[in-house]
CSV table of C-alpha atoms in Angstrom, one decimal:
chain,number,residue,atom,x,y,z
B,1,MET,CA,88.0,-26.0,3.4
B,2,ALA,CA,87.4,-28.6,6.5
B,3,GLY,CA,89.4,-27.1,8.9
B,4,SER,CA,87.0,-23.7,8.5
B,5,HIS,CA,83.8,-25.4,8.7
B,6,PRO,CA,82.0,-23.8,11.7
B,7,TYR,CA,80.9,-27.1,13.1
B,8,LEU,CA,83.8,-28.5,13.1
B,9,ASN,CA,86.1,-25.9,14.8
B,10,PRO,CA,86.4,-25.8,18.3
B,11,PRO,CA,85.2,-22.6,20.9
B,12,ASP,CA,87.6,-20.4,20.8
B,13,SER,CA,89.3,-20.2,24.8
B,14,THR,CA,89.9,-16.6,24.9
B,15,HIS,CA,86.9,-15.1,23.8
B,16,PRO,CA,84.5,-16.4,26.6
B,17,PRO,CA,80.7,-16.8,26.1
B,18,PRO,CA,78.7,-13.5,26.5
B,19,PRO,CA,76.8,-13.4,30.3
B,20,SER,CA,73.6,-15.3,30.2
B,21,ALA,CA,70.6,-13.0,30.3
B,22,PRO,CA,69.4,-12.8,34.0
B,23,PRO,CA,66.3,-15.7,34.8
B,24,SER,CA,62.6,-13.5,34.2
B,25,LEU,CA,61.9,-12.0,38.0
B,26,ARG,CA,58.3,-11.9,38.7
B,27,TRP,CA,55.6,-9.7,38.6
B,28,HIS,CA,56.0,-8.3,42.3
B,29,GLN,CA,59.6,-8.9,42.6
B,30,ARG,CA,60.3,-6.8,39.8
B,31,CYS,CA,58.1,-3.7,40.5
B,32,GLN,CA,57.0,-2.3,43.8
B,33,PRO,CA,54.8,1.3,44.5
B,34,SER,CA,56.9,3.6,45.9
B,35,ASP,CA,56.4,5.2,49.2
B,36,ALA,CA,54.8,8.1,47.5
B,37,THR,CA,52.6,5.5,45.9
B,38,ASN,CA,51.6,3.7,48.8
B,39,GLY,CA,50.8,7.0,50.9
B,40,LEU,CA,48.4,7.7,48.3
B,41,LEU,CA,46.6,4.3,47.8
B,42,VAL,CA,46.6,4.5,52.1
B,43,ALA,CA,44.7,8.2,51.7
B,44,LEU,CA,42.0,6.5,49.3
B,45,VAL,CA,41.1,3.7,50.8
B,46,GLY,CA,41.8,4.1,55.0
B,47,GLY,CA,41.3,8.5,54.7
B,48,GLY,CA,38.7,9.2,52.1
B,49,LEU,CA,36.3,6.6,51.7
B,50,PRO,CA,35.6,6.2,55.7
B,51,ALA,CA,35.5,10.0,56.1
B,52,GLY,CA,32.7,9.9,53.6
B,53,PHE,CA,30.7,8.3,55.5
B,54,VAL,CA,31.3,10.6,58.9
B,55,GLY,CA,29.0,13.5,57.3
B,56,PRO,CA,26.0,12.2,56.0
B,57,LEU,CA,25.9,9.5,59.8
B,58,SER,CA,26.5,12.9,61.3
B,59,ARG,CA,23.8,14.5,59.5
B,60,MET,CA,21.2,11.9,60.4
B,61,ALA,CA,22.1,12.1,64.7
B,62,TYR,CA,21.7,15.7,64.4
B,63,GLN,CA,18.1,14.5,62.5
B,64,ALA,CA,17.0,12.1,64.6
B,65,SER,CA,17.8,13.8,68.2
B,66,ASN,CA,19.2,17.6,67.0
B,67,LEU,CA,22.7,16.1,68.8
B,68,PRO,CA,24.6,19.6,68.5
B,69,SER,CA,27.9,19.2,66.9
B,70,LEU,CA,30.3,20.0,69.7
B,71,GLU,CA,28.9,16.8,71.8
B,72,LEU,CA,29.1,15.0,68.2
B,73,LEU,CA,33.2,15.8,68.8
B,74,ILE,CA,33.3,15.3,72.6
B,75,CYS,CA,31.9,11.4,71.7
B,76,ARG,CA,34.6,11.8,68.7
B,77,CYS,CA,37.4,12.2,71.0
B,78,LEU,CA,36.3,9.5,73.7
B,79,PHE,CA,37.6,7.1,70.9
B,80,HIS,CA,41.0,8.4,71.4
B,81,LEU,CA,41.4,8.2,74.3
B,82,PRO,CA,42.1,4.2,74.5
B,83,ILE,CA,45.1,5.3,72.7
B,84,ALA,CA,46.8,6.2,75.6
B,85,LEU,CA,46.9,2.7,77.0
B,86,LEU,CA,49.1,1.6,74.1
B,87,LEU,CA,52.0,4.4,74.9
B,88,LYS,CA,51.8,3.6,78.4
B,89,LEU,CA,52.1,-0.4,77.1
B,90,ARG,CA,55.6,0.7,75.7
B,91,GLY,CA,56.9,3.5,77.7
B,92,ASN,CA,55.9,6.7,76.4
B,93,PRO,CA,55.3,9.8,77.3
B,94,LEU,CA,51.8,11.0,77.2
B,95,LEU,CA,52.1,13.9,75.7
B,96,GLY,CA,55.5,13.1,73.6
B,97,PRO,CA,58.9,14.8,74.1
B,98,PRO,CA,59.0,18.0,75.9
B,99,ASP,CA,61.0,19.6,73.3
B,100,ILE,CA,58.6,19.0,70.9
B,101,ARG,CA,55.7,18.7,73.3
B,102,GLY,CA,54.4,22.5,71.8
B,103,ARG,CA,53.8,21.6,68.2
B,104,ALA,CA,52.1,18.5,68.7
B,105,CYS,CA,49.7,20.0,70.9
B,106,PHE,CA,49.2,22.9,68.2
B,107,TYR,CA,48.2,20.2,66.1
B,108,ALA,CA,45.8,18.5,68.0
B,109,LEU,CA,44.0,22.2,68.4
B,110,LEU,CA,44.3,22.3,64.8
B,111,ASN,CA,42.6,19.0,63.5
B,112,VAL,CA,39.9,19.3,66.8
B,113,LEU,CA,38.9,23.5,65.3
B,114,SER,CA,38.8,21.5,61.4
B,115,ILE,CA,36.6,18.8,62.8
B,116,GLY,CA,34.8,21.4,64.9
B,117,CYS,CA,34.0,23.4,61.6
B,118,ALA,CA,33.0,20.2,59.8
B,119,TYR,CA,31.2,19.4,61.5
B,120,SER,CA,28.7,22.7,62.5
B,121,ALA,CA,29.1,23.3,58.5
B,122,VAL,CA,26.9,19.9,58.1
B,123,GLN,CA,24.4,20.6,60.1
B,124,VAL,CA,23.1,23.4,57.8
B,125,VAL,CA,25.3,22.7,54.7
B,126,PRO,CA,24.7,19.2,52.3
B,127,ALA,CA,26.6,16.8,53.6
B,128,GLY,CA,28.5,16.7,50.2
B,129,ASN,CA,28.5,20.6,49.8
B,130,ALA,CA,30.1,21.2,53.2
B,131,ALA,CA,33.0,18.4,52.1
B,132,THR,CA,33.8,19.5,49.1
B,133,VAL,CA,34.0,23.0,50.4
B,134,ARG,CA,36.3,21.7,53.1
B,135,LYS,CA,38.5,19.4,51.3
B,136,GLY,CA,38.8,22.1,48.1
B,137,SER,CA,40.0,25.2,50.6
B,138,SER,CA,42.9,21.8,52.1
B,139,THR,CA,44.0,21.0,49.3
B,140,VAL,CA,44.4,24.4,47.8
B,141,CYS,CA,46.0,25.7,51.1
B,142,SER,CA,47.9,22.5,51.3
B,143,ALA,CA,49.3,23.3,47.7
B,144,VAL,CA,50.6,27.3,48.9
B,145,LEU,CA,51.6,26.6,51.9
B,146,THR,CA,54.6,23.6,51.0
B,147,LEU,CA,55.3,25.6,48.2
B,148,CYS,CA,56.2,28.8,50.8
B,149,LEU,CA,57.1,26.6,53.6
B,150,GLU,CA,59.0,23.5,52.6
B,151,SER,CA,59.8,24.6,49.1
B,152,GLN,CA,58.6,21.5,47.6
B,153,GLY,CA,56.6,21.9,44.5
B,154,LEU,CA,54.4,19.1,42.2
B,155,SER,CA,55.3,18.1,38.9
B,156,GLY,CA,53.1,18.7,36.2
B,157,TYR,CA,50.5,15.8,35.5
B,158,ASP,CA,50.2,16.3,39.7
B,159,TRP,CA,49.2,20.2,39.2
B,160,CYS,CA,46.4,18.8,36.5
B,161,GLY,CA,44.9,16.2,38.7
B,162,LEU,CA,44.8,18.7,41.8
B,163,LEU,CA,43.6,21.6,39.2
B,164,GLY,CA,40.9,19.3,37.9
B,165,SER,CA,40.1,17.9,40.9
B,166,ILE,CA,39.1,21.4,42.1
B,167,LEU,CA,36.7,22.4,39.1
B,168,GLY,CA,34.6,19.5,40.2
B,169,LEU,CA,34.4,20.7,43.2
B,170,ILE,CA,33.5,23.9,41.8
B,171,ILE,CA,31.0,22.2,39.6
B,172,ILE,CA,29.8,21.1,42.6
B,173,VAL,CA,29.2,23.6,44.8
B,174,GLY,CA,28.9,26.2,42.6
B,175,PRO,CA,24.9,26.2,41.5
B,176,GLY,CA,24.2,26.5,45.3
B,177,LEU,CA,26.5,28.9,46.4
B,178,TRP,CA,24.9,31.1,43.2
B,179,THR,CA,21.0,30.1,44.8
B,180,LEU,CA,21.7,30.7,48.5
B,181,GLN,CA,18.4,31.6,49.9
B,182,GLU,CA,17.6,35.3,51.0
B,183,GLY,CA,17.0,35.6,54.8
B,184,ILE,CA,18.1,34.3,58.0
B,185,THR,CA,18.4,31.1,56.5
B,186,GLY,CA,20.9,31.9,53.5
B,187,VAL,CA,22.8,33.4,56.2
B,188,TYR,CA,23.1,30.6,58.1
B,189,THR,CA,24.1,28.5,54.7
B,190,ALA,CA,26.8,31.2,54.2
B,191,LEU,CA,28.1,30.5,57.7
B,192,GLY,CA,28.3,26.6,57.1
B,193,TYR,CA,30.2,27.2,53.4
B,194,VAL,CA,32.6,29.9,55.6
B,195,GLN,CA,32.9,27.1,58.6
B,196,ALA,CA,33.8,24.3,56.3
B,197,PHE,CA,36.4,26.9,54.3
B,198,MET,CA,38.2,27.5,57.9
B,199,GLY,CA,38.1,23.6,58.1
B,200,GLY,CA,40.0,23.2,55.6
B,201,LEU,CA,42.2,25.4,56.1
B,202,ALA,CA,43.2,24.1,59.5
B,203,LEU,CA,43.5,21.1,57.7
B,204,SER,CA,46.2,22.2,56.2
B,205,LEU,CA,48.1,23.3,58.8
B,206,GLY,CA,47.9,21.0,60.8
B,207,LEU,CA,49.4,18.6,58.1
B,208,LEU,CA,52.5,20.7,57.2
B,209,VAL,CA,52.7,20.4,61.4
B,210,TYR,CA,52.8,17.0,61.3
B,211,ARG,CA,54.9,16.8,58.6
B,212,SER,CA,57.7,18.3,60.8
B,213,LEU,CA,56.9,16.0,64.2
B,214,HIS,CA,59.7,13.3,64.1
B,215,PHE,CA,60.0,11.5,67.1
B,216,PRO,CA,59.2,8.1,68.4
B,217,SER,CA,55.5,7.0,68.8
B,218,CYS,CA,54.6,10.0,67.3
B,219,LEU,CA,51.0,8.8,65.3
B,220,PRO,CA,49.5,7.1,68.3
B,221,THR,CA,51.0,10.6,70.4
B,222,VAL,CA,49.3,12.9,68.3
B,223,ALA,CA,46.0,11.2,68.0
B,224,PHE,CA,45.6,10.6,72.1
B,225,LEU,CA,45.9,14.7,71.9
B,226,SER,CA,43.8,15.1,69.6
B,227,GLY,CA,41.2,13.3,71.7
B,228,LEU,CA,42.6,14.9,74.9
B,229,VAL,CA,42.6,18.5,73.7
B,230,GLY,CA,39.2,18.3,71.9
B,231,LEU,CA,37.4,16.8,75.5
B,232,LEU,CA,39.1,20.4,77.3
B,233,GLY,CA,38.0,22.8,74.7
B,234,SER,CA,34.5,20.7,73.6
B,235,VAL,CA,32.9,19.8,76.9
B,236,PRO,CA,33.1,23.8,78.5
B,237,GLY,CA,31.6,24.9,75.1
B,238,LEU,CA,29.3,22.2,74.9
B,239,PHE,CA,27.6,24.0,78.4
B,240,VAL,CA,28.1,27.8,76.9
B,241,LEU,CA,26.9,27.4,73.1
B,242,GLN,CA,25.1,24.9,73.1
B,243,THR,CA,22.5,22.9,75.1
B,244,PRO,CA,23.5,19.5,75.9
B,245,VAL,CA,21.2,16.8,74.6
B,246,LEU,CA,21.0,12.7,75.5
B,247,PRO,CA,20.1,10.4,72.3
B,248,SER,CA,17.4,8.2,73.1
B,249,ASP,CA,16.9,6.4,70.2
B,250,LEU,CA,19.2,3.8,68.5
B,251,LEU,CA,19.9,5.2,65.3
B,252,SER,CA,21.5,8.1,66.9
B,253,TRP,CA,23.9,5.3,69.4
B,254,SER,CA,24.7,4.0,66.5
B,255,CYS,CA,25.7,6.6,64.4
B,256,VAL,CA,27.6,8.0,66.7
B,257,ARG,CA,29.7,4.7,67.4
B,258,ALA,CA,30.1,4.8,63.8
B,259,VAL,CA,31.1,8.4,63.4
B,260,GLY,CA,33.8,7.7,66.1
B,261,ILE,CA,36.0,4.1,64.4
B,262,LEU,CA,35.2,5.8,60.8
B,263,ALA,CA,36.7,8.9,62.0
B,264,LEU,CA,39.3,7.3,64.2
B,265,VAL,CA,41.0,5.1,61.0
B,266,SER,CA,40.8,7.9,58.8
B,267,PHE,CA,43.0,10.2,61.1
B,268,THR,CA,45.2,7.2,61.4
B,269,CYS,CA,45.4,6.9,57.8
B,270,VAL,CA,45.8,10.5,56.4
B,271,SER,CA,48.5,11.4,59.2
B,272,TYR,CA,50.3,8.2,57.8
B,273,ALA,CA,50.0,9.2,54.4
B,274,VAL,CA,50.9,12.9,54.7
B,275,THR,CA,54.6,11.4,55.9
B,276,LYS,CA,54.9,9.4,52.7
B,277,ALA,CA,53.5,11.9,50.1
B,278,HIS,CA,53.1,15.7,49.0
B,279,PRO,CA,50.1,16.9,51.3
B,280,ALA,CA,49.0,18.5,48.2
B,281,LEU,CA,48.4,15.4,46.4
B,282,VAL,CA,46.9,13.5,50.0
B,283,CYS,CA,44.1,16.2,50.3
B,284,THR,CA,43.0,15.6,46.6
B,285,VAL,CA,42.8,11.7,46.3
B,286,LEU,CA,40.5,12.7,49.8
B,287,HIS,CA,38.3,14.3,47.8
B,288,SER,CA,37.1,10.9,47.1
B,289,GLU,CA,35.5,11.9,50.8
B,290,VAL,CA,33.4,13.9,48.8
B,291,VAL,CA,32.2,11.1,46.0
B,292,VAL,CA,31.1,9.1,48.4
B,293,ALA,CA,29.2,11.7,50.6
B,294,LEU,CA,27.2,12.7,47.8
B,295,ILE,CA,26.1,8.8,47.0
B,296,LEU,CA,25.1,8.5,51.0
B,297,GLN,CA,23.6,12.0,50.9
B,298,TYR,CA,21.2,11.0,47.9
B,299,TYR,CA,20.4,7.0,49.0
B,300,MET,CA,20.7,7.5,53.0
B,301,LEU,CA,19.2,11.0,53.8
B,302,HIS,CA,16.7,11.3,50.0
B,303,GLU,CA,18.9,14.9,49.5
B,304,THR,CA,18.6,15.9,46.4
B,305,VAL,CA,22.4,15.2,44.3
B,306,ALA,CA,21.6,17.5,41.1
B,307,PRO,CA,23.3,16.9,37.4
B,308,SER,CA,26.6,19.4,38.7
B,309,ASP,CA,26.9,17.6,41.5
B,310,ILE,CA,27.3,13.7,39.3
B,311,VAL,CA,29.4,16.1,36.5
B,312,GLY,CA,31.7,17.5,39.3
B,313,ALA,CA,31.9,13.5,40.7
B,314,GLY,CA,33.2,12.8,37.1
B,315,VAL,CA,36.0,14.9,37.2
B,316,VAL,CA,36.8,14.7,40.5
B,317,LEU,CA,37.3,10.8,40.3
B,318,GLY,CA,39.4,11.2,36.8
B,319,SER,CA,41.7,13.5,38.5
B,320,ILE,CA,42.4,11.5,41.2
B,321,ALA,CA,42.5,8.5,38.4
B,322,ILE,CA,45.4,10.9,36.8
B,323,ILE,CA,47.5,11.4,40.1
B,324,THR,CA,47.2,7.7,41.1
B,325,ALA,CA,48.5,6.3,37.8
B,326,ARG,CA,51.5,9.4,37.3
B,327,ASN,CA,52.4,7.7,40.8
B,328,LEU,CA,52.1,4.4,40.0
B,329,SER,CA,55.6,4.3,39.2
B,330,CYS,CA,57.5,0.9,39.8
B,331,GLU,CA,60.5,0.5,40.9
B,332,ARG,CA,63.2,-2.5,39.8
B,333,GLU,CA,64.9,-4.2,43.0
B,334,GLY,CA,68.8,-4.0,43.4
B,335,LYS,CA,71.1,-5.7,41.1
B,336,VAL,CA,70.8,-9.4,40.5
B,337,GLU,CA,73.2,-11.0,42.8
B,338,GLU,CA,76.0,-13.2,40.7
């Protein structure tokens, strides 16, 4: 029949047409990185890569003018003191609120101990190996302490990346530990590895303490406190334990300035990242420092890089890629407004 022809029948007003599909959104509107992803990327780019230059540059300053580790720590702490001007402009107390001032100072003390151990270790141990032991111990301790104190676990992919990164660190530093020289040189080398391990332990404890601090201008406050506590502890120790040296060459002063600036950038980025992502994942991403240190160890310090170092660095990079890919999750924005 003609009346039943589909082209002649009027549309049925009792059944409204289905809603049209929302217009396609652009890529940056549909997906945005999560807070954990942002934290890990900041730790990778702003924390690990600049920190990889600190160890080799510190060793260059020591080789050029026998600059003591405590003197280098003092120079680094001086770069933290101008942050007091920022706190004064904001009207914030320099030492933080009175109720949490003790924890803030404790974090600053742990940070200074970690840095001091790292600088002492890098003078007797190759820069790449010192960074390897320090980052490896900080990762393991962060995972254990966070699980015990905060009951914050990790996913299977995160554990896979974390354990793979630790395996890469073992591949890098293992041959050096088994071939320590006998005599006083071997003792000093072993003490250097112990100092690097203690530096990683202090770093992991400090990150957990920092995660418990919540007050306005937290980051600049703890940055200033780190510089202040470092000066108060390093200046007397320099004259008691070591002999001050006044560098006379341009290379040493250039290395000192570069160490101070890069270390401050790394400190700021790591402190931000640990508030967004799991401390163990942040420490794992910071293993990129080891790869950078190994590259600079070969090209700048002209020190031998063994095949095991290259294999271990590849394993570390693969593990970081697993963690980064796992956390590069896209979050859809809220519902499209009708």
